[in-house]
C-alpha positions as a Python dict, from the first residue, in 0.01 Angstrom:
ca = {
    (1, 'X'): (0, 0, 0),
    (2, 'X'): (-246, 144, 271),
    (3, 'X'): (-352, 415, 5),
    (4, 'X'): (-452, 94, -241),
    (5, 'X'): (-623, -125, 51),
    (6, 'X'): (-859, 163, 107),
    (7, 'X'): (-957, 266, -197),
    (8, 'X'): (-977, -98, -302),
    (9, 'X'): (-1206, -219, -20),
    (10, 'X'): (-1436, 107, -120),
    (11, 'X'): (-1446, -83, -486),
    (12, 'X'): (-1537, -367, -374),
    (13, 'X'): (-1733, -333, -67),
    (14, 'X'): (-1939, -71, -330),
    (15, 'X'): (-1973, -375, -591),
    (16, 'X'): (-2083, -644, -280),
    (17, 'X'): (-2414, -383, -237),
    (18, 'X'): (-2487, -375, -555),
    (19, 'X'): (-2518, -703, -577),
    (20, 'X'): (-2679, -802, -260),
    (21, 'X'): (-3025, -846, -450),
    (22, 'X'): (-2864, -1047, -733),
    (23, 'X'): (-3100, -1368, -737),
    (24, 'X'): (-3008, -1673, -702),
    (25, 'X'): (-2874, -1767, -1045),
    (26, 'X'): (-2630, -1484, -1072),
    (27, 'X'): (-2256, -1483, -916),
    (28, 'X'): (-2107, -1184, -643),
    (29, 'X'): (-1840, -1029, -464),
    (30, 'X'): (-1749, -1230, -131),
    (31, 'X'): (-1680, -898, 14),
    (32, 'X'): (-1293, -940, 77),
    (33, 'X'): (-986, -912, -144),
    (34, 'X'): (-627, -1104, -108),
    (35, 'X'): (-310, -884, -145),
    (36, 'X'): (-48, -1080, -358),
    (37, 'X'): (257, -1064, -616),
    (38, 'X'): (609, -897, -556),
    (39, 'X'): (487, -587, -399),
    (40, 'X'): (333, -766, -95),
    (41, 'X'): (601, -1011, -75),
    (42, 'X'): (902, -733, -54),
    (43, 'X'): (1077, -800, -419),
    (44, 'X'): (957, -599, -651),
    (45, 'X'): (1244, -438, -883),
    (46, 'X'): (1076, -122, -933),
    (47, 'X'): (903, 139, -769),
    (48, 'X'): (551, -18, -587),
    (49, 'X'): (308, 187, -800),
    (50, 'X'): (173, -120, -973),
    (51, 'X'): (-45, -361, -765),
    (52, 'X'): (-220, -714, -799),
    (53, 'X'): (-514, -820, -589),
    (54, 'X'): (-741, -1097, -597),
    (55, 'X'): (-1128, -1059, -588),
    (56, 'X'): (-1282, -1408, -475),
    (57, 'X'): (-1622, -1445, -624),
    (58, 'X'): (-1901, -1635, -483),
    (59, 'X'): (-2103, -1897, -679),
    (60, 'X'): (-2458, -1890, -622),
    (61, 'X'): (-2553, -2096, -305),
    (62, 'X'): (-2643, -2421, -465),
    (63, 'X'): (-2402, -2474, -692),
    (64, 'X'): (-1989, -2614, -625),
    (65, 'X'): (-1646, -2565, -798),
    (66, 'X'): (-1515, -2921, -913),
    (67, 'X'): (-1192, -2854, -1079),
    (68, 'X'): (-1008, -3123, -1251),
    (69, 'X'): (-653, -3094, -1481),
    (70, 'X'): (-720, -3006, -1870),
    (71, 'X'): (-503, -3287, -1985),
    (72, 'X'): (-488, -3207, -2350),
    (73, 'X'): (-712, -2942, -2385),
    (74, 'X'): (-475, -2622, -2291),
    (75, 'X'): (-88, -2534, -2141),
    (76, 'X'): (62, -2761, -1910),
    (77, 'X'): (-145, -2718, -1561),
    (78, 'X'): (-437, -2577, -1669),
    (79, 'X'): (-799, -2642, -1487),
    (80, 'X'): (-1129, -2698, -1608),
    (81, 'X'): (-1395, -2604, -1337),
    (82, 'X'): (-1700, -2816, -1395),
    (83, 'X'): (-2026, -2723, -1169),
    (84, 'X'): (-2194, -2961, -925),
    (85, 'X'): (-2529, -2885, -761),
    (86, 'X'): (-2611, -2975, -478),
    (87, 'X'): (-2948, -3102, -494),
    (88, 'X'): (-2893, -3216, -856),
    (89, 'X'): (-2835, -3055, -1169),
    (90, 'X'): (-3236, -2892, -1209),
    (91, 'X'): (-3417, -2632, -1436),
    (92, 'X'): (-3328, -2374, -1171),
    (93, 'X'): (-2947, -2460, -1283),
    (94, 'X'): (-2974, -2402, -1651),
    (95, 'X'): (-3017, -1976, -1669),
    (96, 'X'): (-2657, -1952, -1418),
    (97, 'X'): (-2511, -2219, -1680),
    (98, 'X'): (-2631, -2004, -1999),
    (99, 'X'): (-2451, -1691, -1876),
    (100, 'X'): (-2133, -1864, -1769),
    (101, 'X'): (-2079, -2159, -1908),
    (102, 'X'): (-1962, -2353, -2240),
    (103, 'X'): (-1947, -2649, -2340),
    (104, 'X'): (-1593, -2860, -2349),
    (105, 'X'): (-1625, -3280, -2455),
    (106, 'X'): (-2014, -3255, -2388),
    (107, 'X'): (-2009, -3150, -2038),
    (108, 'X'): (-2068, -2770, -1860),
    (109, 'X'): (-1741, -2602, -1762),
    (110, 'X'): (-1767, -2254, -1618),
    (111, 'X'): (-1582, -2001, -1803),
    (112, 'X'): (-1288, -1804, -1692),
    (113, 'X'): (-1403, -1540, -2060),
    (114, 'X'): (-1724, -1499, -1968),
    (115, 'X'): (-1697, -1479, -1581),
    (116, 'X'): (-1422, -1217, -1676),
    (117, 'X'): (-1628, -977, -1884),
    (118, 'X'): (-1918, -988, -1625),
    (119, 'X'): (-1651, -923, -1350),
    (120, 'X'): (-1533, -594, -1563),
    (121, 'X'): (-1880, -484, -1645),
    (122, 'X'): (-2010, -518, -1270),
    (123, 'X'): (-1650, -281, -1142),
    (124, 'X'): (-1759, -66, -1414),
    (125, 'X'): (-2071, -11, -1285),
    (126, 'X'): (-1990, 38, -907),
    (127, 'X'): (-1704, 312, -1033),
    (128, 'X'): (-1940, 586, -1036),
    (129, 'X'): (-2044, 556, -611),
    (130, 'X'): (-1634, 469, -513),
    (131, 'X'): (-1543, 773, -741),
    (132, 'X'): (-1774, 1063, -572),
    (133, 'X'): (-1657, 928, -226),
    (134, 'X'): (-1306, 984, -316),
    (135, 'X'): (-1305, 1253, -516),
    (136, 'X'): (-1150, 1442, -261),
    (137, 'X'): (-858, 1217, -246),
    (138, 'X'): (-767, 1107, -543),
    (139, 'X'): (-882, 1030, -906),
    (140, 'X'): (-986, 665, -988),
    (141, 'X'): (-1094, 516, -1340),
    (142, 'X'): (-1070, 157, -1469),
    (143, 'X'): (-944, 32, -1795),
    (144, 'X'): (-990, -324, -1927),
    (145, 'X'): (-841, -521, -2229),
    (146, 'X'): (-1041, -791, -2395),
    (147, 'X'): (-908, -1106, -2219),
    (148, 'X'): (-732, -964, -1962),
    (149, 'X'): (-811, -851, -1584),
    (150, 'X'): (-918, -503, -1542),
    (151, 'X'): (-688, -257, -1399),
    (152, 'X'): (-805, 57, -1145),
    (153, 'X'): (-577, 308, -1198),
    (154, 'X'): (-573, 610, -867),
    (155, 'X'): (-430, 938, -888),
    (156, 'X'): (-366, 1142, -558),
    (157, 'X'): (-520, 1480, -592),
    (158, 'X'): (-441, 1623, -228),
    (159, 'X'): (-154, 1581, 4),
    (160, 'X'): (-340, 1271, 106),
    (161, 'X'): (-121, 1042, -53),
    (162, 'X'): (312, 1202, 48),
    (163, 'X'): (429, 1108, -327),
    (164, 'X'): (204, 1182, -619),
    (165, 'X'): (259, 896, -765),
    (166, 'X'): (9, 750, -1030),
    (167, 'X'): (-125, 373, -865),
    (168, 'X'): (-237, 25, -1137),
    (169, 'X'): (-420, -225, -974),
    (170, 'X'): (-486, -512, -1143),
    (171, 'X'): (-796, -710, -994),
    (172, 'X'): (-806, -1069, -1085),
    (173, 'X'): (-1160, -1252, -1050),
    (174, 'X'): (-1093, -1569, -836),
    (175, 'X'): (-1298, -1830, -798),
    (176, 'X'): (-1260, -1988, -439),
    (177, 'X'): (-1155, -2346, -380),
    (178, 'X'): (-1100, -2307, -12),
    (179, 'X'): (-769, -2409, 157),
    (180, 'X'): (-677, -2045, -3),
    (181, 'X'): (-682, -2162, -326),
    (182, 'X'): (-803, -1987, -671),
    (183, 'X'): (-889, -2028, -990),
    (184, 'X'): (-808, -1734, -1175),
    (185, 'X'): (-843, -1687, -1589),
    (186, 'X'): (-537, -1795, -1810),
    (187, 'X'): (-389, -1528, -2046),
    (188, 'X'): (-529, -1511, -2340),
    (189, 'X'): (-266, -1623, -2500),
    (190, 'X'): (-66, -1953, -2460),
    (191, 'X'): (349, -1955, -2446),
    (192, 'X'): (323, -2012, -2854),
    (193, 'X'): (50, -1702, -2921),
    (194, 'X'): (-248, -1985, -2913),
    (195, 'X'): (-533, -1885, -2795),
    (196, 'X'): (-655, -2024, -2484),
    (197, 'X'): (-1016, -2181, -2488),
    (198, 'X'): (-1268, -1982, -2277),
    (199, 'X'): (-1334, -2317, -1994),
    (200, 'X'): (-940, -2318, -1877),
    (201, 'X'): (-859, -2172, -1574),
    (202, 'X'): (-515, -2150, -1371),
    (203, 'X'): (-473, -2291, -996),
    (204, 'X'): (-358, -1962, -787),
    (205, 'X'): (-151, -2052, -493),
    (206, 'X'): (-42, -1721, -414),
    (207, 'X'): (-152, -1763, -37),
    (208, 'X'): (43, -2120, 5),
    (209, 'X'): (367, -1890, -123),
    (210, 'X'): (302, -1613, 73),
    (211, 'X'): (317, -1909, 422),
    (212, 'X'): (603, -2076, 243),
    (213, 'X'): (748, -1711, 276),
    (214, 'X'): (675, -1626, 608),
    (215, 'X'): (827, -2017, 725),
    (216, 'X'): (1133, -1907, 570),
    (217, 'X'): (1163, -1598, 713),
    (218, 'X'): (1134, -1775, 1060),
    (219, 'X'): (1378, -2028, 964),
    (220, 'X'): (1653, -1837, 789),
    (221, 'X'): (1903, -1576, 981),
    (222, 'X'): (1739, -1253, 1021),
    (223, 'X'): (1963, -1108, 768),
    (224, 'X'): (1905, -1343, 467),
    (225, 'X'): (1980, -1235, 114),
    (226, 'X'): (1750, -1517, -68),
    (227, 'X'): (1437, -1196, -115),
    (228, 'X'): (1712, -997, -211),
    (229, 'X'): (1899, -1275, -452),
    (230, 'X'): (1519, -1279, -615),
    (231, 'X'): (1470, -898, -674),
    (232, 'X'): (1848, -863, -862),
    (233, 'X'): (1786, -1177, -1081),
    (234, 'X'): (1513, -958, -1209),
    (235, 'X'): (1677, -630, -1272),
    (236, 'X'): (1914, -819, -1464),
    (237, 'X'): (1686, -991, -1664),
    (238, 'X'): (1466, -667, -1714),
    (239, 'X'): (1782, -447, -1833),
    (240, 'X'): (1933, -763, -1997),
    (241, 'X'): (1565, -732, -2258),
    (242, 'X'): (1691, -385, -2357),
    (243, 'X'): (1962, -556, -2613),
    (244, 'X'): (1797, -860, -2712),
    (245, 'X'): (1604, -830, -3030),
    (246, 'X'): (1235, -970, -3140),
    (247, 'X'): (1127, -1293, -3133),
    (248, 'X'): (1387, -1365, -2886),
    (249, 'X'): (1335, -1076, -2610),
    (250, 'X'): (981, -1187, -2605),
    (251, 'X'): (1083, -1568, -2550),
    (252, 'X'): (1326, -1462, -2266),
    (253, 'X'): (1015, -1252, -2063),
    (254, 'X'): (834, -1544, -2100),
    (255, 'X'): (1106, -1819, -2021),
    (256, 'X'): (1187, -1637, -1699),
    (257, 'X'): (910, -1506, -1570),
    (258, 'X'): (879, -1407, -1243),
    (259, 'X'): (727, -1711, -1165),
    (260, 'X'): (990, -1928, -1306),
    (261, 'X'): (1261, -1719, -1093),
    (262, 'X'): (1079, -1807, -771),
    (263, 'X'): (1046, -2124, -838),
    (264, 'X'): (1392, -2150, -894),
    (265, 'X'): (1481, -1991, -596),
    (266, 'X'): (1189, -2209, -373),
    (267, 'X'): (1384, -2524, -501),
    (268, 'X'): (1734, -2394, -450),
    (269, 'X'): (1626, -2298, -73),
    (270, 'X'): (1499, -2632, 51),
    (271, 'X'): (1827, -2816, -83),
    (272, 'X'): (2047, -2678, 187),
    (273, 'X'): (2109, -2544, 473),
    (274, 'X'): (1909, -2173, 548),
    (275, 'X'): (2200, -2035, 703),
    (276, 'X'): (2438, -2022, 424),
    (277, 'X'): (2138, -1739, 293),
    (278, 'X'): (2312, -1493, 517),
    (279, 'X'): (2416, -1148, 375),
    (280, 'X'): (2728, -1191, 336),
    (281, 'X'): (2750, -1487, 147),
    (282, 'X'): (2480, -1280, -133),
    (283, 'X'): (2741, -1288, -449),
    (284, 'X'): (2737, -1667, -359),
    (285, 'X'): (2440, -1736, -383),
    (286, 'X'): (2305, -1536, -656),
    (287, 'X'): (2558, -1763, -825),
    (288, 'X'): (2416, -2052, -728),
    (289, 'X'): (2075, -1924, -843),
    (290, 'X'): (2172, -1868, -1210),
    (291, 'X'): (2311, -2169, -1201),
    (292, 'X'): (2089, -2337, -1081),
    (293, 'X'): (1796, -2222, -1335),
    (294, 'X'): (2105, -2259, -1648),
    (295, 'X'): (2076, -2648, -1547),
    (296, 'X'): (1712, -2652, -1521),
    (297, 'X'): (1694, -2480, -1900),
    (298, 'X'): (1951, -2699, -2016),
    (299, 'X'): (1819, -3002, -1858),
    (300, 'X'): (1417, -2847, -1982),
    (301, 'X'): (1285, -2931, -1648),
    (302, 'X'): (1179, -2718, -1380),
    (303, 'X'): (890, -2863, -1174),
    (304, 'X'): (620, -2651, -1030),
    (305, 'X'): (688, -2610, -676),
    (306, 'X'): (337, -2667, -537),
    (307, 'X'): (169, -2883, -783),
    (308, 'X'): (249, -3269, -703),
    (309, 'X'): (532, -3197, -480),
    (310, 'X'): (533, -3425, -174),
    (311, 'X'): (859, -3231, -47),
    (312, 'X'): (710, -2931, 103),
    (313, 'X'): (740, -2843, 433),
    (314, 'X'): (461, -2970, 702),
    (315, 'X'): (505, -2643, 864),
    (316, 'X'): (378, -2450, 533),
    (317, 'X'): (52, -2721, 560),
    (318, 'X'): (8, -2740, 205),
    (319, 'X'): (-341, -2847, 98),
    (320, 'X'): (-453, -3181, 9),
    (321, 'X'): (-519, -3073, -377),
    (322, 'X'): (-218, -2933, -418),
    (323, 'X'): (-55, -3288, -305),
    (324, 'X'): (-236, -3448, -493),
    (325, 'X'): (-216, -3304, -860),
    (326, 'X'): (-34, -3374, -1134),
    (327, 'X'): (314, -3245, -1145),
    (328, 'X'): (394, -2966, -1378),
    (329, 'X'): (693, -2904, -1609),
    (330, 'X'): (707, -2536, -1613),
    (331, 'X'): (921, -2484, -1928),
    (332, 'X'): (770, -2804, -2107),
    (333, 'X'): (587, -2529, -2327),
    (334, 'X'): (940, -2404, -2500),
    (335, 'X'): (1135, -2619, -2744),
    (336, 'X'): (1501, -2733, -2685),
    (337, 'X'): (1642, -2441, -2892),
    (338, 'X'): (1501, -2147, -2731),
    (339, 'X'): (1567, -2285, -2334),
    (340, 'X'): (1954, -2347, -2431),
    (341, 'X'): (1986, -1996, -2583),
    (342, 'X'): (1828, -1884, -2297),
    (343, 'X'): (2053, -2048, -2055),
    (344, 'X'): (2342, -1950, -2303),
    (345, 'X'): (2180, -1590, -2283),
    (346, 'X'): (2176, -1603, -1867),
    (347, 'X'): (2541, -1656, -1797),
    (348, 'X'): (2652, -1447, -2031),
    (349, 'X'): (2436, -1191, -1843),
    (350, 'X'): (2572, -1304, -1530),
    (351, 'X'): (2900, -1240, -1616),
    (352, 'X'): (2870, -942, -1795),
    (353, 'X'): (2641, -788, -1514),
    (354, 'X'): (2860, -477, -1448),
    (355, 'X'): (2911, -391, -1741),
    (356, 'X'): (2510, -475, -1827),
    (357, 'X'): (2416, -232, -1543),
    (358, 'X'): (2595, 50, -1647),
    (359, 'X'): (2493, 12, -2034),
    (360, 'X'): (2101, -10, -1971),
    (361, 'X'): (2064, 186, -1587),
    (362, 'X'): (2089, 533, -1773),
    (363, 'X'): (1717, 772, -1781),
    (364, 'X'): (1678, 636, -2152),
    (365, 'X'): (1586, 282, -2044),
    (366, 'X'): (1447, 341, -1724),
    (367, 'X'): (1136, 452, -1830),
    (368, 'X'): (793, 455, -1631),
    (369, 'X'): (665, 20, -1639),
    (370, 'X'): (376, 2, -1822),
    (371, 'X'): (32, -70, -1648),
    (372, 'X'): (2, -407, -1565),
}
């Protein structure tokens, strides 16, 4: 992790001086980065050689963020970010809104496509400074997919680094809402294989679950399981994809994502008391947790945690937008069919998990995870 910060914060401080001159119509690094995603949070199933990060952009100095819920026009709790200028939409505004905007129902939206593609081009760029600097150290070259976030990949070259391990790091473009929230681009590809239109954004609220997090690592016993309940729930699912066959091992990554499984586990926590999350109640609770999610897939309901929920702690001071939006069905995107198979698919995991760790935890399934 302290290998990635620095060779990260060489990246982008690099990128921030190149673009210190950039005009005023043009957008820049902010200069900082924000760790997030199971490696940072201490439940990641495999080895931490793969990394997310966010990269907070900064809109030229006129111009503001107004995002607003695509009712309609994407997946359930998706953004549009329209632009408002501070002195009035004026000539000076049109060149920034040619090279990063589109139009959506007749209005301006900034979009999360083209913001992408400069964000890859302007890393690209920077590589060659961050890459004599560390040549010493280690390797570094960045790879991009169309639609996607572009992904730094390091390679120790010296005993610099104890294990010579190869390092991803995704970095995600975010566009700052303040309170530590983000807009970050939407796959390009919807739960159905749609394609996502270029103005739709998602809300990141990877900070508010990194404070949720730490206020339930205050609250809970010092030995509690509900981290560790997280990262098995994953192994199983990841060794459970090994026998399930196309379309439906696709469906089930995408049904319980890792995002879904916190979720889950969020909800579950807050229902009772913290201290029955001790250690030696974990084959209890993991219960629980499958359960739990096999009623929310029957039922076809599980609620975004952050988004509309008036239930969160005060403690975790959850931001006034979050509070405010519209609540989110997470699984509203999958049809009846595919969630009770899935749910059908879980238990039978769940009881079978012996027997489904032994079958798929032998060298020809555990192979290397892909980039992200």
């Amino acid at each position: 992790k302290a290998h990635v910060g620095r060779v990260v914060a060489e990246l982008v401080r690099a990128a921030k001086a190149q673009g210190l001159q950039p005009g005023p119509l043009a957008l820049t690094l902010r200069g900082d980065f924000v760790r997030i995603g199971s490696a940072y949070e201490q439940h990641k199933v495999r080895s931490p050689d793969c990394f997310d990060i966010l990269v907070p952009l900064r809109l030229p100095p006129h111009l503001e963020p107004q995002p607003r819920c695509a009712d309609g026009l994407g997946p359930c709790g998706a953004f549009v970010c329209g632009l408002r200028a501070r002195d009035g939409w004026t000539r000076r505004c049109r060149p920034f809104a040619e090279g990063f905007c589109v139009e959506l129902q007749g209005r301006s939206h900034l979009s999360s496509g083209l913001v992408l593609r400069w964000f890859q081009g302007h890393l690209q760029r920077c590589l060659g400074a961050v890459r004599y600097r560390l040549q010493e150290r280690c390797r570094v070259s960045l790879s991009a997919c169309p639609g996607h976030p572009p992904t730094l990949h390091i390679l120790p070259c010296s005993d610099y680094v104890c294990c010579h391990i190869s390092m991803a790091v995704r970095l995600i473009p975010a566009i700052p809402l303040g309170d530590s929230l983000y807009l970050t681009a939407l796959p390009p590809e919807g739960p159905h294989g749609s394609p996502a239109p270029e103005a739709l954004w998602g809300l990141n609220a990877s900070r508010q679950e990194q404070r949720l997090l730490g206020w339930l690592k205050e609250q809970a016993p010092a030995s509690s399981c509900h981290l560790k309940c997280l990262q098995i729930l994953k192994g199983l699912r990841d060794l459970r994809r090994h026998g399930l066959e196309e379309p439906f091992c696709s469906q089930w990554g995408r049904v319980l994502s890792s995002y879904v499984l916190k979720t889950a586990l969020f909800s579950l926590l807050l229902q009772g008391p913290l201290e029955a999350w001790d250690e030696r109640f974990l084959l209890e609770r993991l219960e629980d947790l499958v359960l739990y999610l096999r009623d929310c897939l029957r039922k076809q309901v599980l609620m975004d945690f952050f988004l509309g929920n008036t239930s969160i702690p005060e403690a975790v001071a959850p931001p006034r937008f979050l509070k405010e939006a519209a609540p989110v069905n997470l699984l509203s995107a999958f049809d009846g069919p595919t969630l009770d198979l899935v749910a059908f698919q879980l238990v039978s995991t769940w009881i079978q998990a012996p027997h489904v760790i032994r079958m798929y935890s032998s060298p020809r399934y555990l192979r290397p995870a892909p980039a992200p």
